[in-house]
Amino acid sequence: MTSETLWYANRATGAVCLALFTVVVLLGIAVRLRTRLPGLPRFGTVALHRSLSLSATAFLALHITTAVVDGYVDIGPLDALVPFVSDYQPLWLGLGTVALDLMLAVLLTSLLRDRLGHRTWRAVHWLAYASWPVALVHGIGIGTDAGTDWMTWLTVACVATVITAFALRTAQAVRAARQTPAALLHTEGAH
């Protein structure tokens, strides 16, 4: 493969990762909200979330591999795993590495979910909410397509949908908190 081919592959897989991980976050929120997607039973939403998570992870592996294999810039395997040690754009590449490390924690605990228990898995799974914006900032800072119209629109669409879904998730959590027995007792005692 030529360096130019690897460069295009790296750019393409980065954009695909943004789109796929956005859908994964949206599906994760849909699962938590117990939302049924049209044409799918509830467990179908969970299955789709898991399948797309693995697909996104495969594209992420391709994204990292093309960055390491491409000799145009000096990014080694250590640079891809240890944040902020690279000589090449250490901040932006380091943020990508942080996002990768967070996603690896989510992936590993998801694979070991039955052994870890639900509480541990869920606590670590919250890292996905941190990983997504860190990866987004990585792409904006280091991505050669970040200033193009198509990438700007893709980024805006991804951010808008995740913010909307997160707002719905937060509103649902607030409503649920108001429905707890302690909250109901507090409300009844106020009258």
mmCIF file of C-alpha atoms in Angstrom:
data_model
loop_
_atom_site.group_PDB
_atom_site.id
_atom_site.type_symbol
_atom_site.label_atom_id
_atom_site.label_comp_id
_atom_site.label_asym_id
_atom_site.label_seq_id
_atom_site.Cartn_x
_atom_site.Cartn_y
_atom_site.Cartn_z
ATOM 1 C CA MET A 1 0.000 0.000 0.000
ATOM 2 C CA THR A 2 1.207 3.480 -0.765
ATOM 3 C CA SER A 3 1.497 6.172 1.848
ATOM 4 C CA GLU A 4 -1.249 8.098 0.052
ATOM 5 C CA THR A 5 -3.594 5.091 0.259
ATOM 6 C CA LEU A 6 -2.873 4.719 3.972
ATOM 7 C CA TRP A 7 -3.485 8.443 4.490
ATOM 8 C CA TYR A 8 -6.881 8.235 2.778
ATOM 9 C CA ALA A 9 -7.707 5.056 4.716
ATOM 10 C CA ASN A 10 -6.794 6.776 7.977
ATOM 11 C CA ARG A 11 -8.993 9.776 7.171
ATOM 12 C CA ALA A 12 -11.895 7.589 6.064
ATOM 13 C CA THR A 13 -11.752 5.302 9.087
ATOM 14 C CA GLY A 14 -11.599 8.332 11.383
ATOM 15 C CA ALA A 15 -14.801 9.735 9.867
ATOM 16 C CA VAL A 16 -16.493 6.325 9.951
ATOM 17 C CA CYS A 17 -15.476 5.956 13.613
ATOM 18 C CA LEU A 18 -17.105 9.290 14.423
ATOM 19 C CA ALA A 19 -20.348 8.228 12.755
ATOM 20 C CA LEU A 20 -20.374 4.696 14.202
ATOM 21 C CA PHE A 21 -19.442 5.674 17.754
ATOM 22 C CA THR A 22 -22.103 8.390 17.614
ATOM 23 C CA VAL A 23 -24.712 5.776 16.707
ATOM 24 C CA VAL A 24 -23.333 3.489 19.444
ATOM 25 C CA VAL A 25 -23.757 6.270 22.038
ATOM 26 C CA LEU A 26 -27.278 6.984 20.760
ATOM 27 C CA LEU A 27 -28.189 3.293 20.930
ATOM 28 C CA GLY A 28 -26.734 3.045 24.433
ATOM 29 C CA ILE A 29 -28.952 5.915 25.518
ATOM 30 C CA ALA A 30 -31.924 4.303 23.745
ATOM 31 C CA VAL A 31 -31.280 1.053 25.626
ATOM 32 C CA ARG A 32 -31.130 2.915 28.928
ATOM 33 C CA LEU A 33 -34.351 4.776 28.112
ATOM 34 C CA ARG A 34 -35.907 1.422 27.174
ATOM 35 C CA THR A 35 -36.687 2.812 23.740
ATOM 36 C CA ARG A 36 -37.779 0.352 21.086
ATOM 37 C CA LEU A 37 -36.487 1.079 17.631
ATOM 38 C CA PRO A 38 -39.113 0.668 14.910
ATOM 39 C CA GLY A 39 -39.208 -2.916 13.744
ATOM 40 C CA LEU A 40 -37.040 -4.223 16.580
ATOM 41 C CA PRO A 41 -37.917 -5.730 19.934
ATOM 42 C CA ARG A 42 -36.177 -4.140 22.935
ATOM 43 C CA PHE A 43 -33.480 -6.810 22.954
ATOM 44 C CA GLY A 44 -32.922 -5.934 19.289
ATOM 45 C CA THR A 45 -31.787 -2.469 20.331
ATOM 46 C CA VAL A 46 -29.317 -4.044 22.772
ATOM 47 C CA ALA A 47 -28.074 -6.458 20.100
ATOM 48 C CA LEU A 48 -27.665 -3.634 17.586
ATOM 49 C CA HIS A 49 -25.790 -1.562 20.192
ATOM 50 C CA ARG A 50 -23.385 -4.453 20.823
ATOM 51 C CA SER A 51 -22.907 -5.269 17.138
ATOM 52 C CA LEU A 52 -22.245 -1.670 16.153
ATOM 53 C CA SER A 53 -19.891 -1.295 19.123
ATOM 54 C CA LEU A 54 -17.806 -4.156 17.768
ATOM 55 C CA SER A 55 -17.968 -2.742 14.230
ATOM 56 C CA ALA A 56 -16.896 0.682 15.475
ATOM 57 C CA THR A 57 -14.051 -0.926 17.413
ATOM 58 C CA ALA A 58 -12.910 -2.734 14.254
ATOM 59 C CA PHE A 59 -12.866 0.567 12.356
ATOM 60 C CA LEU A 60 -10.982 2.139 15.252
ATOM 61 C CA ALA A 61 -8.383 -0.648 15.020
ATOM 62 C CA LEU A 62 -8.056 0.067 11.282
ATOM 63 C CA HIS A 63 -7.781 3.804 11.989
ATOM 64 C CA ILE A 64 -4.967 3.248 14.470
ATOM 65 C CA THR A 65 -3.216 0.645 12.316
ATOM 66 C CA THR A 66 -3.167 2.897 9.260
ATOM 67 C CA ALA A 67 -1.795 5.763 11.362
ATOM 68 C CA VAL A 68 0.998 3.562 12.737
ATOM 69 C CA VAL A 69 1.840 1.813 9.445
ATOM 70 C CA ASP A 70 1.832 5.000 7.367
ATOM 71 C CA GLY A 71 5.382 6.312 7.361
ATOM 72 C CA TYR A 72 4.423 9.891 6.505
ATOM 73 C CA VAL A 73 4.319 10.847 10.181
ATOM 74 C CA ASP A 74 6.136 9.074 12.987
ATOM 75 C CA ILE A 75 3.429 7.446 15.101
ATOM 76 C CA GLY A 76 4.483 4.240 16.796
ATOM 77 C CA PRO A 77 2.454 1.608 18.643
ATOM 78 C CA LEU A 78 3.430 3.153 21.989
ATOM 79 C CA ASP A 79 2.155 6.544 20.791
ATOM 80 C CA ALA A 80 -1.202 4.909 20.045
ATOM 81 C CA LEU A 81 -1.505 3.411 23.531
ATOM 82 C CA VAL A 82 0.187 5.857 25.912
ATOM 83 C CA PRO A 83 -1.277 9.372 25.969
ATOM 84 C CA PHE A 84 0.821 12.446 25.209
ATOM 85 C CA VAL A 85 4.161 10.683 24.510
ATOM 86 C CA SER A 86 4.177 11.201 20.740
ATOM 87 C CA ASP A 87 6.430 13.781 19.137
ATOM 88 C CA TYR A 88 3.770 14.267 16.459
ATOM 89 C CA GLN A 89 1.000 16.603 17.662
ATOM 90 C CA PRO A 90 1.199 15.295 21.247
ATOM 91 C CA LEU A 91 -1.960 17.017 22.511
ATOM 92 C CA TRP A 92 -4.293 15.972 19.691
ATOM 93 C CA LEU A 93 -2.848 12.481 19.309
ATOM 94 C CA GLY A 94 -2.789 12.138 23.096
ATOM 95 C CA LEU A 95 -6.511 12.905 23.261
ATOM 96 C CA GLY A 96 -7.130 10.159 20.715
ATOM 97 C CA THR A 97 -5.079 7.816 22.860
ATOM 98 C CA VAL A 98 -7.056 8.777 25.980
ATOM 99 C CA ALA A 99 -10.288 8.074 24.081
ATOM 100 C CA LEU A 100 -8.891 4.712 22.953
ATOM 101 C CA ASP A 101 -7.831 3.771 26.482
ATOM 102 C CA LEU A 102 -11.275 4.671 27.849
ATOM 103 C CA MET A 103 -12.957 2.644 25.096
ATOM 104 C CA LEU A 104 -10.674 -0.321 25.796
ATOM 105 C CA ALA A 105 -11.786 -0.228 29.437
ATOM 106 C CA VAL A 106 -15.427 -0.181 28.305
ATOM 107 C CA LEU A 107 -14.829 -2.993 25.809
ATOM 108 C CA LEU A 108 -12.936 -5.229 28.241
ATOM 109 C CA THR A 109 -15.461 -4.811 31.030
ATOM 110 C CA SER A 110 -18.281 -5.465 28.561
ATOM 111 C CA LEU A 111 -16.627 -8.722 27.516
ATOM 112 C CA LEU A 112 -16.212 -9.634 31.207
ATOM 113 C CA ARG A 113 -19.603 -8.319 32.292
ATOM 114 C CA ASP A 114 -20.850 -11.642 33.656
ATOM 115 C CA ARG A 115 -17.745 -12.033 35.821
ATOM 116 C CA LEU A 116 -17.591 -8.435 37.043
ATOM 117 C CA GLY A 117 -21.202 -7.919 37.939
ATOM 118 C CA HIS A 118 -23.620 -5.301 36.728
ATOM 119 C CA ARG A 119 -22.569 -2.484 39.084
ATOM 120 C CA THR A 120 -18.887 -2.650 38.149
ATOM 121 C CA TRP A 121 -19.671 -2.976 34.458
ATOM 122 C CA ARG A 122 -22.069 -0.038 34.571
ATOM 123 C CA ALA A 123 -19.634 2.185 36.478
ATOM 124 C CA VAL A 124 -16.922 1.571 33.882
ATOM 125 C CA HIS A 125 -19.426 1.821 31.021
ATOM 126 C CA TRP A 126 -19.982 5.477 31.955
ATOM 127 C CA LEU A 127 -16.501 6.074 30.520
ATOM 128 C CA ALA A 128 -18.095 5.854 27.065
ATOM 129 C CA TYR A 129 -19.697 9.229 27.796
ATOM 130 C CA ALA A 130 -16.209 10.645 28.406
ATOM 131 C CA SER A 131 -14.552 8.844 25.514
ATOM 132 C CA TRP A 132 -16.881 10.132 22.800
ATOM 133 C CA PRO A 133 -16.229 13.896 23.263
ATOM 134 C CA VAL A 134 -12.506 13.306 23.834
ATOM 135 C CA ALA A 135 -12.344 11.399 20.536
ATOM 136 C CA LEU A 136 -14.362 14.155 18.874
ATOM 137 C CA VAL A 137 -11.904 16.831 20.037
ATOM 138 C CA HIS A 138 -9.036 14.593 18.852
ATOM 139 C CA GLY A 139 -10.560 14.492 15.377
ATOM 140 C CA ILE A 140 -11.208 18.221 15.273
ATOM 141 C CA GLY A 141 -7.651 18.964 16.378
ATOM 142 C CA ILE A 142 -5.677 16.487 14.298
ATOM 143 C CA GLY A 143 -7.991 15.591 11.422
ATOM 144 C CA THR A 144 -6.937 16.956 8.065
ATOM 145 C CA ASP A 145 -10.595 17.072 7.000
ATOM 146 C CA ALA A 146 -11.757 18.967 10.095
ATOM 147 C CA GLY A 147 -12.204 22.227 8.207
ATOM 148 C CA THR A 148 -14.005 20.790 5.187
ATOM 149 C CA ASP A 149 -17.717 21.391 4.735
ATOM 150 C CA TRP A 150 -18.668 17.709 4.759
ATOM 151 C CA MET A 151 -16.719 16.992 7.949
ATOM 152 C CA THR A 152 -18.089 20.099 9.635
ATOM 153 C CA TRP A 153 -21.653 18.995 8.839
ATOM 154 C CA LEU A 154 -20.942 15.434 9.987
ATOM 155 C CA THR A 155 -19.468 16.742 13.241
ATOM 156 C CA VAL A 156 -22.351 19.167 13.858
ATOM 157 C CA ALA A 157 -24.911 16.417 13.166
ATOM 158 C CA CYS A 158 -23.149 14.002 15.521
ATOM 159 C CA VAL A 159 -22.821 16.578 18.299
ATOM 160 C CA ALA A 160 -26.441 17.728 17.934
ATOM 161 C CA THR A 161 -27.848 14.198 18.087
ATOM 162 C CA VAL A 162 -25.722 13.182 21.070
ATOM 163 C CA ILE A 163 -26.585 16.373 22.984
ATOM 164 C CA THR A 164 -30.287 15.853 22.247
ATOM 165 C CA ALA A 165 -30.182 12.205 23.320
ATOM 166 C CA PHE A 166 -28.192 13.052 26.443
ATOM 167 C CA ALA A 167 -30.705 15.782 27.326
ATOM 168 C CA LEU A 168 -33.542 13.260 26.960
ATOM 169 C CA ARG A 169 -31.617 10.790 29.125
ATOM 170 C CA THR A 170 -30.982 13.453 31.773
ATOM 171 C CA ALA A 171 -34.629 14.567 31.762
ATOM 172 C CA GLN A 172 -35.723 10.947 32.208
ATOM 173 C CA ALA A 173 -33.322 10.519 35.134
ATOM 174 C CA VAL A 174 -34.653 13.691 36.787
ATOM 175 C CA ARG A 175 -38.251 12.487 36.337
ATOM 176 C CA ALA A 176 -37.336 9.092 37.768
ATOM 177 C CA ALA A 177 -35.639 10.721 40.771
ATOM 178 C CA ARG A 178 -38.811 12.673 41.471
ATOM 179 C CA GLN A 179 -40.743 9.400 41.481
ATOM 180 C CA THR A 180 -38.624 7.706 44.169
ATOM 181 C CA PRO A 181 -40.334 6.916 47.469
ATOM 182 C CA ALA A 182 -38.105 9.368 49.369
ATOM 183 C CA ALA A 183 -38.954 12.176 46.946
ATOM 184 C CA LEU A 184 -42.656 11.327 47.121
ATOM 185 C CA LEU A 185 -42.594 11.327 50.937
ATOM 186 C CA HIS A 186 -40.792 14.666 50.942
ATOM 187 C CA THR A 187 -43.389 16.122 48.572
ATOM 188 C CA GLU A 188 -46.332 14.754 50.580
ATOM 189 C CA GLY A 189 -44.876 16.079 53.835
ATOM 190 C CA ALA A 190 -44.585 19.585 52.380
ATOM 191 C CA HIS A 191 -48.368 20.026 52.107
#
